[in-house]
Amino acid sequence: MSVAAPLAVFRADAGATVGWGHVMRCAALARALHDSGWRCAWATLSDNAAMTERLAGHFDEILSLVSDQDEPAQMRARWPDGCGFLVVDHYQRDAAYASACRGWTDKILAIDDLVERAHDCDLLLDMAPNCDEIEYRARVPDDAALLLGPAYALLRPEFATIRRRILPRRYEGAARRILLALGATNPKGVLDTVLDAIERASIDLAPDLILAWNTPDKDRLAARVAQAGGQVHIDVDNMAELMAAADLAVGAGGMSTWERCTLGLPTLLLVIADNQRINAEALSAMGAGQLVTADADS
């Protein structure tokens, strides 16, 4: 008689406003758990059905939550036998939310990068540099384990494989390829500002532009990149290879930060969301990237 695989449930959202960084780092952990025999489910209130569908392949099951109903009750109804592991990666879900899931889940992992709220968890993970352990310790149960710092970054295994192959990087001559990857959206037209800067610099630097299928104005952006001698990559699943091939990157201070650092890719860092600023400033101070502004007049 076979034993049912243990269940891990991930509570995270993706959408036009929050992007898909939360879900992608959950997906990296889900892949590792799945390879160890776990069944992994995603419970989401995402505001973009098409994005949810495209991300669904990273999990074994999807629960689309109803916004005006009790979320823990919906998860209990879907999986009445409970789960072995609940992962909460959400800025609007705090200790009260996790406490409502006690008795239904064996263990709770909270993923955070803003030291702003209390957590009822068994483990807390913040992969940002210079995490304040004292601040977090005051916001979690006394027996909770703190997993703090980039050593705990949730990355897909291909990044470790390629890291062993390409490091240390060796550069001969001028940079030739620049990777432009700013997440699933194009906030305030920042990609145009970056492309404008490349054009003004008059440098023979071919851009590899990473876009989501629903990036606003993607056809127009693609035309600009083609004119500059570069390539557009939509909904990529080979980001590690693209980073390995690049000489320089322009990227945001979110989840992809740890991917670029793992592969030693020099980066111009842009802050495109307020929650990225602390990470970006810390990375710049450590020499892991150069913080720049995306002002159109700069």
PDB file of C-alpha atoms in Angstrom:
ATOM      1  CA  MET A   1       0.000   0.000   0.000  1.00  0.00           C
ATOM      2  CA  SER A   2       1.510   3.306  -1.094  1.00  0.00           C
ATOM      3  CA  VAL A   3       1.834   6.212   1.292  1.00  0.00           C
ATOM      4  CA  ALA A   4       0.362   9.488   0.083  1.00  0.00           C
ATOM      5  CA  ALA A   5       2.894  12.217  -0.663  1.00  0.00           C
ATOM      6  CA  PRO A   6       3.021  14.950   1.990  1.00  0.00           C
ATOM      7  CA  LEU A   7       1.371  18.210   0.969  1.00  0.00           C
ATOM      8  CA  ALA A   8       2.942  21.668   0.927  1.00  0.00           C
ATOM      9  CA  VAL A   9       0.663  24.651   0.311  1.00  0.00           C
ATOM     10  CA  PHE A  10       2.064  27.975  -0.905  1.00  0.00           C
ATOM     11  CA  ARG A  11       0.059  31.151  -0.266  1.00  0.00           C
ATOM     12  CA  ALA A  12       1.288  33.826  -2.683  1.00  0.00           C
ATOM     13  CA  ASP A  13      -0.131  36.120  -5.334  1.00  0.00           C
ATOM     14  CA  ALA A  14       0.925  37.329  -8.774  1.00  0.00           C
ATOM     15  CA  GLY A  15      -0.516  40.062 -10.923  1.00  0.00           C
ATOM     16  CA  ALA A  16      -0.128  43.342 -12.736  1.00  0.00           C
ATOM     17  CA  THR A  17       0.636  45.203  -9.500  1.00  0.00           C
ATOM     18  CA  VAL A  18       2.745  42.735  -7.494  1.00  0.00           C
ATOM     19  CA  GLY A  19       4.439  41.044 -10.460  1.00  0.00           C
ATOM     20  CA  TRP A  20       5.375  37.407 -10.127  1.00  0.00           C
ATOM     21  CA  GLY A  21       8.493  37.473  -7.940  1.00  0.00           C
ATOM     22  CA  HIS A  22       6.719  36.062  -4.874  1.00  0.00           C
ATOM     23  CA  VAL A  23       5.360  33.109  -6.821  1.00  0.00           C
ATOM     24  CA  MET A  24       8.644  32.425  -8.607  1.00  0.00           C
ATOM     25  CA  ARG A  25      10.607  32.144  -5.388  1.00  0.00           C
ATOM     26  CA  CYS A  26       7.877  29.875  -4.019  1.00  0.00           C
ATOM     27  CA  ALA A  27       8.151  27.852  -7.221  1.00  0.00           C
ATOM     28  CA  ALA A  28      11.879  27.331  -6.647  1.00  0.00           C
ATOM     29  CA  LEU A  29      11.155  25.881  -3.207  1.00  0.00           C
ATOM     30  CA  ALA A  30       8.229  23.863  -4.589  1.00  0.00           C
ATOM     31  CA  ARG A  31      10.526  22.275  -7.149  1.00  0.00           C
ATOM     32  CA  ALA A  32      12.968  21.192  -4.463  1.00  0.00           C
ATOM     33  CA  LEU A  33      10.153  19.791  -2.317  1.00  0.00           C
ATOM     34  CA  HIS A  34       8.593  18.034  -5.302  1.00  0.00           C
ATOM     35  CA  ASP A  35      11.925  16.386  -6.095  1.00  0.00           C
ATOM     36  CA  SER A  36      11.954  15.132  -2.494  1.00  0.00           C
ATOM     37  CA  GLY A  37       8.531  13.495  -2.846  1.00  0.00           C
ATOM     38  CA  TRP A  38       6.187  16.296  -1.805  1.00  0.00           C
ATOM     39  CA  ARG A  39       2.959  17.344  -3.499  1.00  0.00           C
ATOM     40  CA  CYS A  40       2.925  21.125  -3.892  1.00  0.00           C
ATOM     41  CA  ALA A  41      -0.175  23.308  -4.169  1.00  0.00           C
ATOM     42  CA  TRP A  42      -0.585  27.030  -4.794  1.00  0.00           C
ATOM     43  CA  ALA A  43      -3.395  28.978  -3.108  1.00  0.00           C
ATOM     44  CA  THR A  44      -3.822  32.364  -4.731  1.00  0.00           C
ATOM     45  CA  LEU A  45      -5.989  35.430  -4.984  1.00  0.00           C
ATOM     46  CA  SER A  46      -4.052  36.679  -8.014  1.00  0.00           C
ATOM     47  CA  ASP A  47      -5.685  39.450  -9.991  1.00  0.00           C
ATOM     48  CA  ASN A  48      -4.676  38.190 -13.422  1.00  0.00           C
ATOM     49  CA  ALA A  49      -6.172  34.888 -14.567  1.00  0.00           C
ATOM     50  CA  ALA A  50      -3.842  34.580 -17.553  1.00  0.00           C
ATOM     51  CA  MET A  51      -0.769  35.065 -15.373  1.00  0.00           C
ATOM     52  CA  THR A  52      -2.089  32.502 -12.896  1.00  0.00           C
ATOM     53  CA  GLU A  53      -2.555  29.997 -15.694  1.00  0.00           C
ATOM     54  CA  ARG A  54       0.995  30.508 -16.952  1.00  0.00           C
ATOM     55  CA  LEU A  55       2.476  30.078 -13.473  1.00  0.00           C
ATOM     56  CA  ALA A  56       0.313  27.083 -12.597  1.00  0.00           C
ATOM     57  CA  GLY A  57       2.745  24.628 -14.176  1.00  0.00           C
ATOM     58  CA  HIS A  58       5.136  25.102 -11.271  1.00  0.00           C
ATOM     59  CA  PHE A  59       2.685  23.412  -8.885  1.00  0.00           C
ATOM     60  CA  ASP A  60       0.701  20.185  -8.717  1.00  0.00           C
ATOM     61  CA  GLU A  61      -2.574  21.893  -7.746  1.00  0.00           C
ATOM     62  CA  ILE A  62      -4.069  25.375  -7.789  1.00  0.00           C
ATOM     63  CA  LEU A  63      -6.703  26.806  -5.465  1.00  0.00           C
ATOM     64  CA  SER A  64      -8.162  30.094  -6.701  1.00  0.00           C
ATOM     65  CA  LEU A  65      -9.334  31.799  -3.540  1.00  0.00           C
ATOM     66  CA  VAL A  66     -12.519  33.874  -3.369  1.00  0.00           C
ATOM     67  CA  SER A  67     -11.781  37.397  -2.158  1.00  0.00           C
ATOM     68  CA  ASP A  68     -14.779  37.920   0.140  1.00  0.00           C
ATOM     69  CA  GLN A  69     -14.501  34.571   1.926  1.00  0.00           C
ATOM     70  CA  ASP A  70     -12.289  33.373   4.775  1.00  0.00           C
ATOM     71  CA  GLU A  71      -9.027  32.172   3.227  1.00  0.00           C
ATOM     72  CA  PRO A  72      -7.923  29.641   5.875  1.00  0.00           C
ATOM     73  CA  ALA A  73     -11.439  28.159   5.766  1.00  0.00           C
ATOM     74  CA  GLN A  74     -11.206  27.803   1.984  1.00  0.00           C
ATOM     75  CA  MET A  75      -7.872  26.006   2.271  1.00  0.00           C
ATOM     76  CA  ARG A  76      -9.205  23.708   4.982  1.00  0.00           C
ATOM     77  CA  ALA A  77     -12.191  22.879   2.768  1.00  0.00           C
ATOM     78  CA  ARG A  78      -9.977  22.095  -0.220  1.00  0.00           C
ATOM     79  CA  TRP A  79      -7.513  19.971   1.765  1.00  0.00           C
ATOM     80  CA  PRO A  80      -9.485  18.689   4.789  1.00  0.00           C
ATOM     81  CA  ASP A  81      -6.684  16.347   5.871  1.00  0.00           C
ATOM     82  CA  GLY A  82      -4.397  19.330   6.350  1.00  0.00           C
ATOM     83  CA  CYS A  83      -0.894  19.892   5.038  1.00  0.00           C
ATOM     84  CA  GLY A  84       2.579  19.206   6.282  1.00  0.00           C
ATOM     85  CA  PHE A  85       3.971  22.600   5.318  1.00  0.00           C
ATOM     86  CA  LEU A  86       2.354  25.993   4.729  1.00  0.00           C
ATOM     87  CA  VAL A  87       4.476  28.681   3.038  1.00  0.00           C
ATOM     88  CA  VAL A  88       3.159  32.245   3.308  1.00  0.00           C
ATOM     89  CA  ASP A  89       4.845  34.747   0.981  1.00  0.00           C
ATOM     90  CA  HIS A  90       2.588  37.774   1.120  1.00  0.00           C
ATOM     91  CA  TYR A  91       2.971  41.316   2.442  1.00  0.00           C
ATOM     92  CA  GLN A  92      -0.680  41.484   3.537  1.00  0.00           C
ATOM     93  CA  ARG A  93      -0.754  38.240   5.555  1.00  0.00           C
ATOM     94  CA  ASP A  94       0.571  38.413   9.117  1.00  0.00           C
ATOM     95  CA  ALA A  95       0.604  36.466  12.386  1.00  0.00           C
ATOM     96  CA  ALA A  96      -3.176  36.461  12.716  1.00  0.00           C
ATOM     97  CA  TYR A  97      -3.509  34.823   9.318  1.00  0.00           C
ATOM     98  CA  ALA A  98      -0.971  32.126  10.104  1.00  0.00           C
ATOM     99  CA  SER A  99      -2.486  31.503  13.523  1.00  0.00           C
ATOM    100  CA  ALA A 100      -5.815  30.768  11.853  1.00  0.00           C
ATOM    101  CA  CYS A 101      -4.052  27.944   9.964  1.00  0.00           C
ATOM    102  CA  ARG A 102      -2.629  26.277  13.082  1.00  0.00           C
ATOM    103  CA  GLY A 103      -4.017  22.799  13.640  1.00  0.00           C
ATOM    104  CA  TRP A 104      -4.436  22.369   9.878  1.00  0.00           C
ATOM    105  CA  THR A 105      -0.735  22.587   9.012  1.00  0.00           C
ATOM    106  CA  ASP A 106       2.206  20.962  10.775  1.00  0.00           C
ATOM    107  CA  LYS A 107       4.743  23.696  10.053  1.00  0.00           C
ATOM    108  CA  ILE A 108       4.610  27.268   8.753  1.00  0.00           C
ATOM    109  CA  LEU A 109       7.311  29.092   6.806  1.00  0.00           C
ATOM    110  CA  ALA A 110       6.980  32.864   6.409  1.00  0.00           C
ATOM    111  CA  ILE A 111       8.938  34.429   3.550  1.00  0.00           C
ATOM    112  CA  ASP A 112       9.504  38.139   3.997  1.00  0.00           C
ATOM    113  CA  ASP A 113      11.823  40.985   3.047  1.00  0.00           C
ATOM    114  CA  LEU A 114      10.154  43.813   4.947  1.00  0.00           C
ATOM    115  CA  VAL A 115      10.555  43.888   8.715  1.00  0.00           C
ATOM    116  CA  GLU A 116       7.138  45.423   9.275  1.00  0.00           C
ATOM    117  CA  ARG A 117       4.782  42.860  10.771  1.00  0.00           C
ATOM    118  CA  ALA A 118       4.573  39.974  13.210  1.00  0.00           C
ATOM    119  CA  HIS A 119       4.583  36.346  12.057  1.00  0.00           C
ATOM    120  CA  ASP A 120       3.259  33.181  13.676  1.00  0.00           C
ATOM    121  CA  CYS A 121       5.699  30.770  12.065  1.00  0.00           C
ATOM    122  CA  ASP A 122       8.104  27.929  12.717  1.00  0.00           C
ATOM    123  CA  LEU A 123      10.631  29.297  10.237  1.00  0.00           C
ATOM    124  CA  LEU A 124      11.136  32.766   8.796  1.00  0.00           C
ATOM    125  CA  LEU A 125      13.148  33.306   5.627  1.00  0.00           C
ATOM    126  CA  ASP A 126      14.514  36.657   4.478  1.00  0.00           C
ATOM    127  CA  MET A 127      17.218  36.381   1.843  1.00  0.00           C
ATOM    128  CA  ALA A 128      18.164  40.079   1.867  1.00  0.00           C
ATOM    129  CA  PRO A 129      21.652  41.139   2.962  1.00  0.00           C
ATOM    130  CA  ASN A 130      22.124  42.787   6.349  1.00  0.00           C
ATOM    131  CA  CYS A 131      18.894  41.396   7.819  1.00  0.00           C
ATOM    132  CA  ASP A 132      18.176  42.671  11.315  1.00  0.00           C
ATOM    133  CA  GLU A 133      17.969  39.521  13.423  1.00  0.00           C
ATOM    134  CA  ILE A 134      17.016  41.455  16.543  1.00  0.00           C
ATOM    135  CA  GLU A 135      14.080  43.129  14.789  1.00  0.00           C
ATOM    136  CA  TYR A 136      12.833  39.819  13.404  1.00  0.00           C
ATOM    137  CA  ARG A 137      13.296  37.997  16.704  1.00  0.00           C
ATOM    138  CA  ALA A 138      10.829  40.448  18.271  1.00  0.00           C
ATOM    139  CA  ARG A 139       8.245  39.600  15.588  1.00  0.00           C
ATOM    140  CA  VAL A 140       8.261  35.775  15.647  1.00  0.00           C
ATOM    141  CA  PRO A 141       7.667  33.087  18.304  1.00  0.00           C
ATOM    142  CA  ASP A 142      10.613  32.410  20.597  1.00  0.00           C
ATOM    143  CA  ASP A 143      11.243  28.978  19.090  1.00  0.00           C
ATOM    144  CA  ALA A 144      11.044  30.058  15.448  1.00  0.00           C
ATOM    145  CA  ALA A 145      14.138  29.467  13.326  1.00  0.00           C
ATOM    146  CA  LEU A 146      15.434  32.496  11.406  1.00  0.00           C
ATOM    147  CA  LEU A 147      16.931  31.859   7.975  1.00  0.00           C
ATOM    148  CA  LEU A 148      18.490  35.204   7.122  1.00  0.00           C
ATOM    149  CA  GLY A 149      20.709  36.376   4.304  1.00  0.00           C
ATOM    150  CA  PRO A 150      21.542  35.554   0.673  1.00  0.00           C
ATOM    151  CA  ALA A 151      22.826  32.083   1.598  1.00  0.00           C
ATOM    152  CA  TYR A 152      19.142  31.094   1.829  1.00  0.00           C
ATOM    153  CA  ALA A 153      18.141  32.573  -1.551  1.00  0.00           C
ATOM    154  CA  LEU A 154      15.497  30.441  -3.280  1.00  0.00           C
ATOM    155  CA  LEU A 155      16.970  29.689  -6.691  1.00  0.00           C
ATOM    156  CA  ARG A 156      16.317  27.009  -9.259  1.00  0.00           C
ATOM    157  CA  PRO A 157      19.074  24.352  -9.458  1.00  0.00           C
ATOM    158  CA  GLU A 158      20.251  25.403 -12.913  1.00  0.00           C
ATOM    159  CA  PHE A 159      21.805  28.518 -11.385  1.00  0.00           C
ATOM    160  CA  ALA A 160      24.115  26.410  -9.223  1.00  0.00           C
ATOM    161  CA  THR A 161      25.009  24.247 -12.221  1.00  0.00           C
ATOM    162  CA  ILE A 162      25.885  27.202 -14.438  1.00  0.00           C
ATOM    163  CA  ARG A 163      27.694  28.982 -11.604  1.00  0.00           C
ATOM    164  CA  ARG A 164      30.151  26.102 -11.402  1.00  0.00           C
ATOM    165  CA  ARG A 165      30.698  26.362 -15.153  1.00  0.00           C
ATOM    166  CA  ILE A 166      31.262  30.100 -15.626  1.00  0.00           C
ATOM    167  CA  LEU A 167      32.875  31.437 -12.466  1.00  0.00           C
ATOM    168  CA  PRO A 168      35.146  33.219 -12.223  1.00  0.00           C
ATOM    169  CA  ARG A 169      33.995  35.313 -15.182  1.00  0.00           C
ATOM    170  CA  ARG A 170      36.733  36.508 -17.493  1.00  0.00           C
ATOM    171  CA  TYR A 171      36.244  39.553 -19.678  1.00  0.00           C
ATOM    172  CA  GLU A 172      38.334  40.394 -22.699  1.00  0.00           C
ATOM    173  CA  GLY A 173      37.677  43.752 -24.311  1.00  0.00           C
ATOM    174  CA  ALA A 174      34.479  45.793 -24.113  1.00  0.00           C
ATOM    175  CA  ALA A 175      31.103  44.459 -23.058  1.00  0.00           C
ATOM    176  CA  ARG A 176      29.006  43.271 -25.999  1.00  0.00           C
ATOM    177  CA  ARG A 177      25.684  42.046 -24.599  1.00  0.00           C
ATOM    178  CA  ILE A 178      23.495  43.722 -22.016  1.00  0.00           C
ATOM    179  CA  LEU A 179      20.592  41.895 -20.358  1.00  0.00           C
ATOM    180  CA  LEU A 180      17.519  44.027 -19.644  1.00  0.00           C
ATOM    181  CA  ALA A 181      15.251  42.244 -17.173  1.00  0.00           C
ATOM    182  CA  LEU A 182      12.899  44.269 -14.988  1.00  0.00           C
ATOM    183  CA  GLY A 183      10.238  41.730 -14.077  1.00  0.00           C
ATOM    184  CA  ALA A 184       6.798  41.017 -15.438  1.00  0.00           C
ATOM    185  CA  THR A 185       5.749  44.628 -15.935  1.00  0.00           C
ATOM    186  CA  ASN A 186       7.076  47.879 -17.388  1.00  0.00           C
ATOM    187  CA  PRO A 187       6.347  50.364 -14.583  1.00  0.00           C
ATOM    188  CA  LYS A 188       6.249  54.001 -15.701  1.00  0.00           C
ATOM    189  CA  GLY A 189       7.798  53.046 -19.036  1.00  0.00           C
ATOM    190  CA  VAL A 190      11.184  52.385 -17.418  1.00  0.00           C
ATOM    191  CA  LEU A 191      12.252  50.064 -20.253  1.00  0.00           C
ATOM    192  CA  ASP A 192      11.971  52.935 -22.717  1.00  0.00           C
ATOM    193  CA  THR A 193      14.135  55.065 -20.446  1.00  0.00           C
ATOM    194  CA  VAL A 194      16.792  52.331 -20.354  1.00  0.00           C
ATOM    195  CA  LEU A 195      16.706  51.884 -24.137  1.00  0.00           C
ATOM    196  CA  ASP A 196      16.954  55.658 -24.578  1.00  0.00           C
ATOM    197  CA  ALA A 197      20.084  55.663 -22.409  1.00  0.00           C
ATOM    198  CA  ILE A 198      21.684  52.871 -24.447  1.00  0.00           C
ATOM    199  CA  GLU A 199      20.980  54.760 -27.659  1.00  0.00           C
ATOM    200  CA  ARG A 200      22.390  58.027 -26.290  1.00  0.00           C
ATOM    201  CA  ALA A 201      25.546  56.259 -25.149  1.00  0.00           C
ATOM    202  CA  SER A 202      26.287  55.256 -28.775  1.00  0.00           C
ATOM    203  CA  ILE A 203      27.980  52.060 -27.583  1.00  0.00           C
ATOM    204  CA  ASP A 204      28.014  48.842 -29.587  1.00  0.00           C
ATOM    205  CA  LEU A 205      26.044  47.016 -26.925  1.00  0.00           C
ATOM    206  CA  ALA A 206      23.354  44.572 -28.092  1.00  0.00           C
ATOM    207  CA  PRO A 207      20.424  44.287 -25.669  1.00  0.00           C
ATOM    208  CA  ASP A 208      18.731  41.035 -24.680  1.00  0.00           C
ATOM    209  CA  LEU A 209      15.320  42.192 -23.473  1.00  0.00           C
ATOM    210  CA  ILE A 210      13.301  39.895 -21.201  1.00  0.00           C
ATOM    211  CA  LEU A 211       9.547  40.423 -21.406  1.00  0.00           C
ATOM    212  CA  ALA A 212       6.408  38.756 -20.150  1.00  0.00           C
ATOM    213  CA  TRP A 213       3.727  37.867 -22.657  1.00  0.00           C
ATOM    214  CA  ASN A 214       1.551  40.662 -21.270  1.00  0.00           C
ATOM    215  CA  THR A 215       4.141  43.428 -20.969  1.00  0.00           C
ATOM    216  CA  PRO A 216       2.522  46.666 -22.152  1.00  0.00           C
ATOM    217  CA  ASP A 217       3.740  47.766 -25.606  1.00  0.00           C
ATOM    218  CA  LYS A 218       5.853  44.638 -26.032  1.00  0.00           C
ATOM    219  CA  ASP A 219       5.670  44.819 -29.851  1.00  0.00           C
ATOM    220  CA  ARG A 220       6.937  48.386 -29.882  1.00  0.00           C
ATOM    221  CA  LEU A 221       9.696  47.527 -27.389  1.00  0.00           C
ATOM    222  CA  ALA A 222      10.665  44.531 -29.501  1.00  0.00           C
ATOM    223  CA  ALA A 223      10.988  46.761 -32.560  1.00  0.00           C
ATOM    224  CA  ARG A 224      13.296  49.119 -30.676  1.00  0.00           C
ATOM    225  CA  VAL A 225      15.498  46.251 -29.528  1.00  0.00           C
ATOM    226  CA  ALA A 226      15.674  44.786 -33.033  1.00  0.00           C
ATOM    227  CA  GLN A 227      16.766  48.158 -34.377  1.00  0.00           C
ATOM    228  CA  ALA A 228      19.547  48.187 -31.786  1.00  0.00           C
ATOM    229  CA  GLY A 229      20.730  44.761 -32.958  1.00  0.00           C
ATOM    230  CA  GLY A 230      19.422  42.882 -29.950  1.00  0.00           C
ATOM    231  CA  GLN A 231      16.900  40.144 -29.234  1.00  0.00           C
ATOM    232  CA  VAL A 232      13.645  39.880 -27.306  1.00  0.00           C
ATOM    233  CA  HIS A 233      12.905  36.854 -25.135  1.00  0.00           C
ATOM    234  CA  ILE A 234       9.332  36.324 -23.953  1.00  0.00           C
ATOM    235  CA  ASP A 235       8.371  34.137 -20.970  1.00  0.00           C
ATOM    236  CA  VAL A 236      11.837  32.640 -20.761  1.00  0.00           C
ATOM    237  CA  ASP A 237      12.651  29.401 -19.007  1.00  0.00           C
ATOM    238  CA  ASN A 238      16.405  29.691 -19.623  1.00  0.00           C
ATOM    239  CA  MET A 239      17.204  32.802 -17.607  1.00  0.00           C
ATOM    240  CA  ALA A 240      20.369  31.260 -16.185  1.00  0.00           C
ATOM    241  CA  GLU A 241      21.766  30.694 -19.686  1.00  0.00           C
ATOM    242  CA  LEU A 242      20.881  34.234 -20.746  1.00  0.00           C
ATOM    243  CA  MET A 243      22.593  35.662 -17.671  1.00  0.00           C
ATOM    244  CA  ALA A 244      25.641  33.534 -18.344  1.00  0.00           C
ATOM    245  CA  ALA A 245      25.873  34.898 -21.903  1.00  0.00           C
ATOM    246  CA  ALA A 246      25.518  38.548 -20.858  1.00  0.00           C
ATOM    247  CA  ASP A 247      28.385  40.892 -20.007  1.00  0.00           C
ATOM    248  CA  LEU A 248      26.245  43.397 -18.124  1.00  0.00           C
ATOM    249  CA  ALA A 249      22.683  43.616 -16.806  1.00  0.00           C
ATOM    250  CA  VAL A 250      20.126  46.269 -16.003  1.00  0.00           C
ATOM    251  CA  GLY A 251      17.805  44.815 -13.400  1.00  0.00           C
ATOM    252  CA  ALA A 252      15.542  45.565 -10.483  1.00  0.00           C
ATOM    253  CA  GLY A 253      16.212  44.914  -6.810  1.00  0.00           C
ATOM    254  CA  GLY A 254      13.803  42.007  -6.503  1.00  0.00           C
ATOM    255  CA  MET A 255      14.116  38.233  -6.739  1.00  0.00           C
ATOM    256  CA  SER A 256      16.322  38.273  -9.860  1.00  0.00           C
ATOM    257  CA  THR A 257      18.986  40.051  -7.801  1.00  0.00           C
ATOM    258  CA  TRP A 258      20.089  36.759  -6.272  1.00  0.00           C
ATOM    259  CA  GLU A 259      20.156  35.050  -9.660  1.00  0.00           C
ATOM    260  CA  ARG A 260      22.520  37.697 -11.041  1.00  0.00           C
ATOM    261  CA  CYS A 261      24.716  37.604  -7.937  1.00  0.00           C
ATOM    262  CA  THR A 262      24.937  33.814  -8.113  1.00  0.00           C
ATOM    263  CA  LEU A 263      26.269  34.075 -11.662  1.00  0.00           C
ATOM    264  CA  GLY A 264      28.540  37.050 -10.979  1.00  0.00           C
ATOM    265  CA  LEU A 265      26.799  39.277 -13.506  1.00  0.00           C
ATOM    266  CA  PRO A 266      27.703  42.994 -13.160  1.00  0.00           C
ATOM    267  CA  THR A 267      24.461  44.921 -12.764  1.00  0.00           C
ATOM    268  CA  LEU A 268      23.073  48.430 -12.924  1.00  0.00           C
ATOM    269  CA  LEU A 269      20.357  48.321 -10.261  1.00  0.00           C
ATOM    270  CA  LEU A 270      17.057  50.149 -10.630  1.00  0.00           C
ATOM    271  CA  VAL A 271      14.504  50.490  -7.838  1.00  0.00           C
ATOM    272  CA  ILE A 272      11.084  50.002  -9.434  1.00  0.00           C
ATOM    273  CA  ALA A 273       9.163  49.286  -6.200  1.00  0.00           C
ATOM    274  CA  ASP A 274       9.595  50.785  -2.742  1.00  0.00           C
ATOM    275  CA  ASN A 275      10.192  47.400  -1.124  1.00  0.00           C
ATOM    276  CA  GLN A 276      13.302  46.921  -3.318  1.00  0.00           C
ATOM    277  CA  ARG A 277      15.156  49.994  -2.097  1.00  0.00           C
ATOM    278  CA  ILE A 278      16.750  48.546   1.039  1.00  0.00           C
ATOM    279  CA  ASN A 279      18.038  45.519  -0.874  1.00  0.00           C
ATOM    280  CA  ALA A 280      19.351  47.631  -3.746  1.00  0.00           C
ATOM    281  CA  GLU A 281      21.149  50.068  -1.461  1.00  0.00           C
ATOM    282  CA  ALA A 282      22.732  47.224   0.524  1.00  0.00           C
ATOM    283  CA  LEU A 283      23.887  45.455  -2.635  1.00  0.00           C
ATOM    284  CA  SER A 284      25.352  48.674  -4.003  1.00  0.00           C
ATOM    285  CA  ALA A 285      27.228  49.283  -0.735  1.00  0.00           C
ATOM    286  CA  MET A 286      28.644  45.744  -0.935  1.00  0.00           C
ATOM    287  CA  GLY A 287      29.820  46.236  -4.528  1.00  0.00           C
ATOM    288  CA  ALA A 288      27.329  43.686  -5.891  1.00  0.00           C
ATOM    289  CA  GLY A 289      25.748  46.220  -8.226  1.00  0.00           C
ATOM    290  CA  GLN A 290      25.683  49.898  -9.114  1.00  0.00           C
ATOM    291  CA  LEU A 291      22.551  51.721  -8.020  1.00  0.00           C
ATOM    292  CA  VAL A 292      21.266  54.120 -10.681  1.00  0.00           C
ATOM    293  CA  THR A 293      18.153  56.184 -11.219  1.00  0.00           C
ATOM    294  CA  ALA A 294      15.823  55.797 -14.178  1.00  0.00           C
ATOM    295  CA  ASP A 295      14.958  59.455 -14.568  1.00  0.00           C
ATOM    296  CA  ALA A 296      14.308  60.361 -18.155  1.00  0.00           C
ATOM    297  CA  ASP A 297      16.516  63.441 -17.904  1.00  0.00           C
ATOM    298  CA  SER A 298      19.484  61.728 -16.279  1.00  0.00           C
TER     299      SER A 298
END
